[in-house]
Coordinates of C-alpha atoms in Angstrom, one line a residue:
M676 CA -12.4 -8.5 5.6
A677 CA -10.7 -5.2 5.0
I678 CA -7.3 -6.9 5.4
K679 CA -8.3 -9.6 2.9
R680 CA -9.4 -7.0 0.4
L681 CA -6.1 -5.1 0.8
T682 CA -4.1 -8.3 0.2
K683 CA -6.2 -9.2 -2.7
R684 CA -5.8 -5.8 -4.2
W685 CA -2.0 -6.1 -3.9
L686 CA -2.1 -9.5 -5.6
F687 CA -4.2 -8.4 -8.5
N688 CA -2.5 -5.0 -8.9
S689 CA 1.1 -4.8 -7.9
F690 CA 2.1 -8.5 -7.9
G691 CA 0.1 -9.1 -11.1
V692 CA 1.9 -6.3 -12.9
I693 CA 5.3 -7.6 -11.7
L694 CA 4.4 -11.1 -12.8
V695 CA 3.4 -9.9 -16.3
I696 CA 6.6 -7.9 -16.6
I697 CA 8.8 -10.8 -15.6
L698 CA 6.9 -13.2 -17.9
V699 CA 7.3 -10.7 -20.8
L700 CA 11.1 -10.4 -20.0
I701 CA 11.5 -14.2 -19.8
I702 CA 9.6 -14.8 -23.1
G703 CA 11.4 -11.9 -24.8
G704 CA 14.7 -13.1 -23.4
A705 CA 14.0 -16.6 -24.7
F706 CA 13.3 -15.3 -28.2
G707 CA 16.3 -13.0 -28.0
I708 CA 18.7 -15.8 -26.9
R709 CA 17.4 -18.1 -29.6
G710 CA 17.7 -15.5 -32.3
Y711 CA 21.2 -14.6 -31.2
Y712 CA 22.4 -18.2 -31.2
Y713 CA 20.7 -19.0 -34.5
N714 CA 22.1 -15.8 -36.1
T715 CA 25.6 -16.8 -34.9
V716 CA 25.3 -20.2 -36.5
R717 CA 23.9 -18.6 -39.7
Q718 CA 26.8 -16.2 -39.9
S719 CA 29.3 -19.1 -39.4
V720 CA 27.6 -21.0 -42.2
M721 CA 27.7 -17.9 -44.5
V722 CA 31.4 -17.5 -43.9
Q723 CA 31.9 -21.1 -45.0
A724 CA 29.6 -20.6 -48.0
N725 CA 31.4 -17.6 -49.2
Y726 CA 34.7 -19.3 -48.8
V727 CA 33.6 -22.3 -50.7
D728 CA 32.1 -20.1 -53.4
S729 CA 35.5 -18.3 -53.8
L730 CA 37.3 -21.6 -54.1
M731 CA 34.8 -22.7 -56.8
I732 CA 35.5 -19.5 -58.8
R733 CA 39.3 -20.1 -58.5
Y734 CA 38.9 -23.7 -59.6
S735 CA 36.9 -22.7 -62.6
Q736 CA 39.6 -20.4 -63.6
D737 CA 42.3 -23.0 -63.2
G738 CA 42.5 -24.9 -66.5
S739 CA 45.2 -27.3 -65.4
A740 CA 42.8 -29.5 -63.4
D741 CA 39.4 -31.0 -63.9
F742 CA 36.7 -28.8 -62.3
S743 CA 34.5 -31.8 -61.3
V744 CA 37.4 -33.5 -59.6
Q745 CA 38.3 -30.4 -57.7
I746 CA 34.7 -30.0 -56.5
R747 CA 34.6 -33.6 -55.3
T748 CA 37.9 -33.1 -53.5
L749 CA 36.5 -29.9 -51.9
V750 CA 33.4 -31.5 -50.6
E751 CA 35.0 -34.7 -49.4
D752 CA 37.9 -32.8 -47.7
F753 CA 35.6 -30.0 -46.4
A754 CA 37.3 -28.6 -43.3
G755 CA 34.1 -27.8 -41.4
R756 CA 32.5 -31.3 -41.8
D757 CA 32.7 -31.9 -38.0
S758 CA 30.2 -29.1 -37.4
M759 CA 28.2 -29.0 -40.7
E760 CA 27.5 -31.1 -43.8
L761 CA 28.3 -29.8 -47.3
M762 CA 26.4 -31.1 -50.3
A763 CA 27.0 -30.5 -54.0
I764 CA 23.6 -30.1 -55.8
G765 CA 23.2 -31.0 -59.5
L766 CA 21.3 -29.1 -62.2
D767 CA 18.2 -31.3 -61.6
G768 CA 18.3 -30.8 -57.8
E769 CA 19.8 -34.1 -57.0
V770 CA 22.6 -34.5 -54.4
L771 CA 25.8 -35.3 -56.2
I772 CA 28.1 -35.7 -53.3
T773 CA 28.2 -35.0 -49.5
S774 CA 31.0 -34.4 -47.1
S775 CA 29.7 -37.2 -44.8
G776 CA 29.7 -39.7 -47.6
F777 CA 26.0 -40.5 -47.0
E778 CA 23.5 -39.3 -49.6
P779 CA 20.1 -38.3 -48.3
P780 CA 17.0 -40.0 -49.6
A781 CA 15.9 -38.9 -53.1
D782 CA 12.5 -37.9 -51.8
Q783 CA 13.9 -35.8 -48.9
P784 CA 12.6 -32.1 -49.3
M785 CA 15.1 -29.3 -49.6
P786 CA 13.1 -26.1 -48.9
D787 CA 16.2 -24.0 -48.9
Y788 CA 17.2 -25.1 -52.4
E789 CA 13.7 -24.5 -53.7
S790 CA 13.7 -21.1 -52.1
A791 CA 17.1 -20.2 -53.8
M792 CA 15.8 -21.4 -57.1
S793 CA 12.5 -19.5 -56.9
E794 CA 14.1 -16.2 -56.1
G795 CA 15.7 -15.9 -59.6
S796 CA 19.2 -14.8 -60.6
N797 CA 19.1 -11.7 -58.4
D798 CA 19.1 -13.7 -55.2
R799 CA 21.4 -16.8 -55.1
Y800 CA 20.5 -17.7 -51.5
G801 CA 18.0 -19.9 -49.7
E802 CA 17.5 -20.8 -46.0
Y803 CA 15.5 -23.3 -44.0
I804 CA 15.2 -23.8 -40.3
G805 CA 13.1 -26.7 -39.2
E806 CA 12.9 -30.4 -38.6
L807 CA 14.7 -32.7 -41.0
N808 CA 14.9 -36.5 -40.4
G809 CA 13.6 -35.9 -36.8
E810 CA 16.3 -33.3 -36.1
N811 CA 16.2 -29.5 -35.9
V812 CA 18.6 -28.1 -38.6
L813 CA 19.6 -25.0 -40.3
A814 CA 20.0 -25.5 -44.1
I815 CA 21.5 -22.8 -46.4
T816 CA 21.8 -23.2 -50.2
M817 CA 24.1 -21.0 -52.1
M818 CA 23.7 -21.0 -55.9
S819 CA 27.0 -21.5 -57.7
S820 CA 28.6 -18.5 -59.2
V821 CA 30.3 -20.7 -61.8
S822 CA 28.6 -22.0 -64.9
S823 CA 28.8 -25.7 -65.0
N824 CA 27.1 -28.5 -66.9
Q825 CA 26.8 -30.5 -63.7
L826 CA 26.8 -28.3 -60.6
S827 CA 24.1 -25.8 -59.7
A828 CA 24.5 -25.1 -56.0
M829 CA 26.3 -25.9 -52.7
R830 CA 24.1 -26.8 -49.7
F831 CA 25.2 -26.5 -46.1
V832 CA 23.3 -28.3 -43.3
V833 CA 24.0 -27.7 -39.6
S834 CA 22.4 -29.5 -36.7
L835 CA 20.8 -27.2 -34.1
T836 CA 20.5 -29.8 -31.4
Q837 CA 23.4 -28.6 -29.3
V838 CA 22.4 -25.0 -30.0
D839 CA 18.8 -25.8 -28.8
Q840 CA 20.2 -27.4 -25.7
Q841 CA 22.3 -24.3 -24.9
V842 CA 19.3 -22.1 -25.6
L843 CA 17.1 -24.2 -23.4
T844 CA 19.8 -24.1 -20.6
L845 CA 19.9 -20.3 -20.8
I846 CA 16.1 -20.1 -20.8
I847 CA 15.9 -22.3 -17.7
L848 CA 18.5 -20.1 -16.1
I849 CA 16.6 -16.8 -16.8
T850 CA 13.4 -18.5 -15.7
I851 CA 15.0 -19.5 -12.4
I852 CA 16.2 -15.9 -12.0
G853 CA 12.7 -14.6 -12.8
V854 CA 11.2 -17.0 -10.2
S855 CA 13.8 -15.9 -7.7
I856 CA 12.9 -12.3 -8.3
L857 CA 9.2 -13.1 -7.9
F858 CA 10.0 -15.0 -4.6
F859 CA 12.0 -12.0 -3.4
V860 CA 9.1 -9.6 -4.4
I861 CA 6.6 -11.8 -2.6
M862 CA 8.7 -12.0 0.6
S863 CA 9.6 -8.3 0.7
S864 CA 6.0 -7.3 -0.2
S865 CA 4.5 -9.6 2.4
Y866 CA 6.8 -8.0 5.0
F867 CA 5.8 -4.6 3.8
I868 CA 2.1 -5.4 3.7
N869 CA 2.2 -7.0 7.1
S870 CA 3.9 -3.9 8.4
I871 CA 0.8 -2.0 7.3
I872 CA -1.9 -4.6 7.9
N873 CA -0.9 -5.4 11.5
P874 CA -0.9 -1.8 12.7
I875 CA -4.2 -1.2 10.9
G876 CA -5.7 -4.2 12.8
Q877 CA -4.4 -2.9 16.1
I878 CA -5.8 0.5 15.2
G879 CA -9.2 -1.1 14.5
D880 CA -9.2 -3.0 17.7
T881 CA -8.3 0.1 19.8
A882 CA -10.9 2.2 18.0
R883 CA -13.5 -0.4 18.9
L884 CA -12.5 -0.3 22.5
I885 CA -12.7 3.5 22.5
A886 CA -16.1 3.2 20.9
Q887 CA -17.2 0.9 23.7
G888 CA -16.2 3.5 26.3
D889 CA -12.7 2.4 27.2
F890 CA -11.0 5.8 26.9
D891 CA -7.8 4.5 28.5
A892 CA -7.0 2.3 25.5
R893 CA -3.9 3.5 23.7
L894 CA -1.9 2.5 20.6
E895 CA 1.9 1.8 20.8
K896 CA 3.7 3.9 18.2
S897 CA 6.4 1.7 16.7
N898 CA 7.5 3.7 13.6
D899 CA 7.8 7.4 12.9
D900 CA 5.8 7.3 9.6
E901 CA 2.2 7.8 8.4
I902 CA 1.0 4.9 10.5
G903 CA 2.8 6.4 13.5
D904 CA 1.1 9.7 12.9
L905 CA -2.3 7.9 12.7
C906 CA -1.5 6.2 16.1
D907 CA -0.7 9.6 17.6
T908 CA -4.0 11.0 16.2
I909 CA -6.0 8.1 17.7
N910 CA -4.2 8.5 21.0
N911 CA -4.9 12.2 21.1
M912 CA -8.5 11.5 20.2
A913 CA -8.8 9.0 23.1
E914 CA -7.2 11.6 25.5
E915 CA -9.7 14.3 24.4
L916 CA -12.6 11.9 24.8
S917 CA -11.3 10.9 28.2
A918 CA -11.0 14.5 29.2
T919 CA -14.5 15.2 27.9
D920 CA -15.9 12.3 29.8
R921 CA -14.2 13.4 33.0
M922 CA -15.5 16.9 32.5
K923 CA -19.0 15.5 31.9
N924 CA -18.9 13.4 35.1
D925 CA -17.5 16.3 37.1
F926 CA -20.1 18.6 35.7
I927 CA -22.9 16.2 36.6
S928 CA -21.5 15.7 40.1
S929 CA -21.1 19.5 40.5
V930 CA -24.6 20.2 39.3
S931 CA -26.1 17.5 41.5
H932 CA -24.3 19.1 44.5
E933 CA -25.4 22.6 43.6
L934 CA -29.0 21.5 43.1
R935 CA -29.2 20.0 46.5
T936 CA -27.9 23.1 48.2
P937 CA -30.6 25.6 47.1
L938 CA -33.2 23.0 47.4
T939 CA -32.1 22.4 51.0
A940 CA -32.2 26.1 51.7
I941 CA -35.7 26.5 50.1
K942 CA -37.0 23.5 52.0
G943 CA -35.5 24.7 55.3
W944 CA -37.0 28.2 55.1
A945 CA -40.3 26.9 53.9
E946 CA -40.6 24.5 56.9
T947 CA -39.5 27.3 59.2
M948 CA -42.2 29.6 57.9
Q949 CA -44.8 26.8 58.0
E950 CA -44.0 25.8 61.5
G951 CA -43.1 29.1 63.1
G952 CA -46.2 31.2 63.4
D953 CA -44.6 33.7 65.7
L954 CA -41.8 34.7 63.3
D955 CA -41.2 38.4 63.2
E956 CA -41.6 40.3 60.0
S957 CA -37.9 40.7 59.4
T958 CA -37.2 37.0 59.7
R959 CA -40.1 36.2 57.4
R960 CA -38.9 38.7 54.8
K961 CA -35.4 37.1 55.0
G962 CA -36.9 33.7 54.4
I963 CA -38.9 34.8 51.5
H964 CA -35.9 36.6 50.0
V965 CA -33.8 33.4 50.4
I966 CA -36.5 31.3 48.7
L967 CA -36.9 33.7 45.8
S968 CA -33.1 34.1 45.5
E969 CA -32.5 30.3 45.4
T970 CA -35.4 29.8 43.0
E971 CA -33.7 32.2 40.7
R972 CA -30.4 30.4 41.1
L973 CA -32.1 27.1 40.3
S974 CA -33.5 28.6 37.2
S975 CA -30.0 29.7 36.2
M976 CA -28.7 26.2 36.8
V977 CA -31.3 24.8 34.5
E978 CA -30.2 27.3 31.9
E979 CA -26.6 26.2 32.4
L980 CA -27.6 22.6 31.9
L981 CA -29.1 23.6 28.6
D982 CA -25.9 25.3 27.7
F983 CA -23.7 22.3 28.5
S984 CA -22.9 21.9 24.8
R985 CA -21.4 25.3 24.8
I986 CA -19.1 24.2 27.7
Q987 CA -18.0 21.2 25.7
S988 CA -17.2 23.3 22.6
G989 CA -15.2 25.8 24.6
R990 CA -17.8 28.6 24.2
F991 CA -18.5 29.0 27.9
N992 CA -19.0 32.7 28.7
I993 CA -18.6 34.6 31.9
Q994 CA -21.2 37.4 32.5
L995 CA -19.2 40.2 34.1
E996 CA -21.0 43.0 35.9
K997 CA -20.5 45.4 38.8
L998 CA -21.6 43.9 42.1
D999 CA -21.3 44.2 45.8
I1000 CA -19.3 41.1 46.9
V1001 CA -20.3 41.7 50.6
A1002 CA -24.0 41.4 49.7
E1003 CA -23.4 38.2 47.7
L1004 CA -21.5 36.7 50.7
S1005 CA -24.2 37.8 53.1
D1006 CA -26.9 36.1 51.0
A1007 CA -24.9 32.9 50.9
V1008 CA -24.5 32.9 54.7
L1009 CA -28.2 33.6 55.1
M1010 CA -29.1 30.6 53.0
F1011 CA -27.4 28.3 55.5
D1012 CA -28.6 30.1 58.7
E1013 CA -31.6 27.9 59.2
R1014 CA -29.8 24.7 58.3
A1015 CA -27.0 25.5 60.8
R1016 CA -29.6 26.2 63.5
R1017 CA -31.3 22.8 63.0
E1018 CA -28.0 21.0 63.1
G1019 CA -26.9 22.8 66.2
I1020 CA -24.1 24.8 64.5
T1021 CA -23.5 28.4 65.1
L1022 CA -22.6 30.6 62.1
L1023 CA -20.5 33.6 63.0
Y1024 CA -20.4 36.2 60.3
E1025 CA -19.5 39.9 60.6
E1026 CA -20.8 41.8 57.7
P1027 CA -18.7 44.8 56.8
E1028 CA -20.5 48.1 56.7
E1029 CA -18.8 49.5 53.5
F1030 CA -19.6 48.3 50.0
V1031 CA -17.0 46.3 48.2
V1032 CA -17.7 46.7 44.5
L1033 CA -15.9 44.7 41.8
M1034 CA -16.4 43.2 38.3
G1035 CA -17.5 39.6 38.4
D1036 CA -20.1 37.0 37.6
R1037 CA -22.8 37.1 40.2
N1038 CA -23.9 33.5 39.9
R1039 CA -20.4 32.1 39.7
L1040 CA -19.3 34.0 42.9
R1041 CA -22.4 33.0 44.8
Q1042 CA -21.8 29.4 43.7
V1043 CA -18.3 29.5 45.1
F1044 CA -19.5 30.9 48.4
V1045 CA -22.3 28.4 48.7
N1046 CA -19.9 25.5 47.9
V1047 CA -17.4 26.6 50.5
I1048 CA -20.1 27.0 53.3
D1049 CA -21.8 23.8 52.3
N1050 CA -18.6 21.8 52.5
A1051 CA -17.8 23.4 55.9
L1052 CA -21.2 22.4 57.3

């Protein structure tokens, strides 16, 4: 579920933003290309319009020829008739002559001519881009600079069909480029997301194994990055948990062993004192001393069990004090004297006469002596 949420978040955030940006670029590019091509056609028409207007001015100043005949010749022999149509417009808005030889229907609208007429004398220009006779065209009307009793304007009409085809081709091209970019983004991002999702899934599986008690589960570090650092952290955690678990088991085993030892000593001396009515006072006192001493040690062990949390947290303390190491060893040997006698084992121990004083933990040293003797028996 987390993986699905991560993928969904990427789809709605990163991929969504990239998709919107590419769509904006495609739409903006389409309008830009269309505007550029249309503006190029417009400038070409304006060059022709200005040229025709200059010829009309020259014809009006030439008194040797009829102005109307010159205008007809200009329109019929128009050099740019292969790419655009030139129309001479009369004073009433009727088409007098065309470069193609075909006059448009009388009811055909001429929005560009109407625009040029409505602007007044300060603006002699009108333009229209739209459908005309089922074809997309650019029509520009230039009001005549020459006063004439017949001619009012010259109209240029250019078909935009080929231009629209070229614009459409370029739009399709940039759309293909945009789709290719999206495909590349999807593929590269999928690879990148999988490089994150797959390790996260492995981390989750390993973490669940560790939670179930499999402290030997480890992650394979494939990359030296943040995911690799996380793998190292999980592996270190598993090692620490494994070490803690081993320490716990060792502690329980050690405590169980150490509990049996004093209990055996107490039980042995208690049975001896119960069965042996002819024990001398010295032996009886030794037995009582062993029982009291081991009872005290059992109490200390119980206290150590309560302090196990301090051992795990590294706050285990050693209680140092001055003590006679010979006396501690003698007490440990005395604890096993009765047990050795019952098992037919002879304990040979020569106690030094002098004191050997040192700094140490009484309970820990006695524990060492007891473990050594107990293992020997």
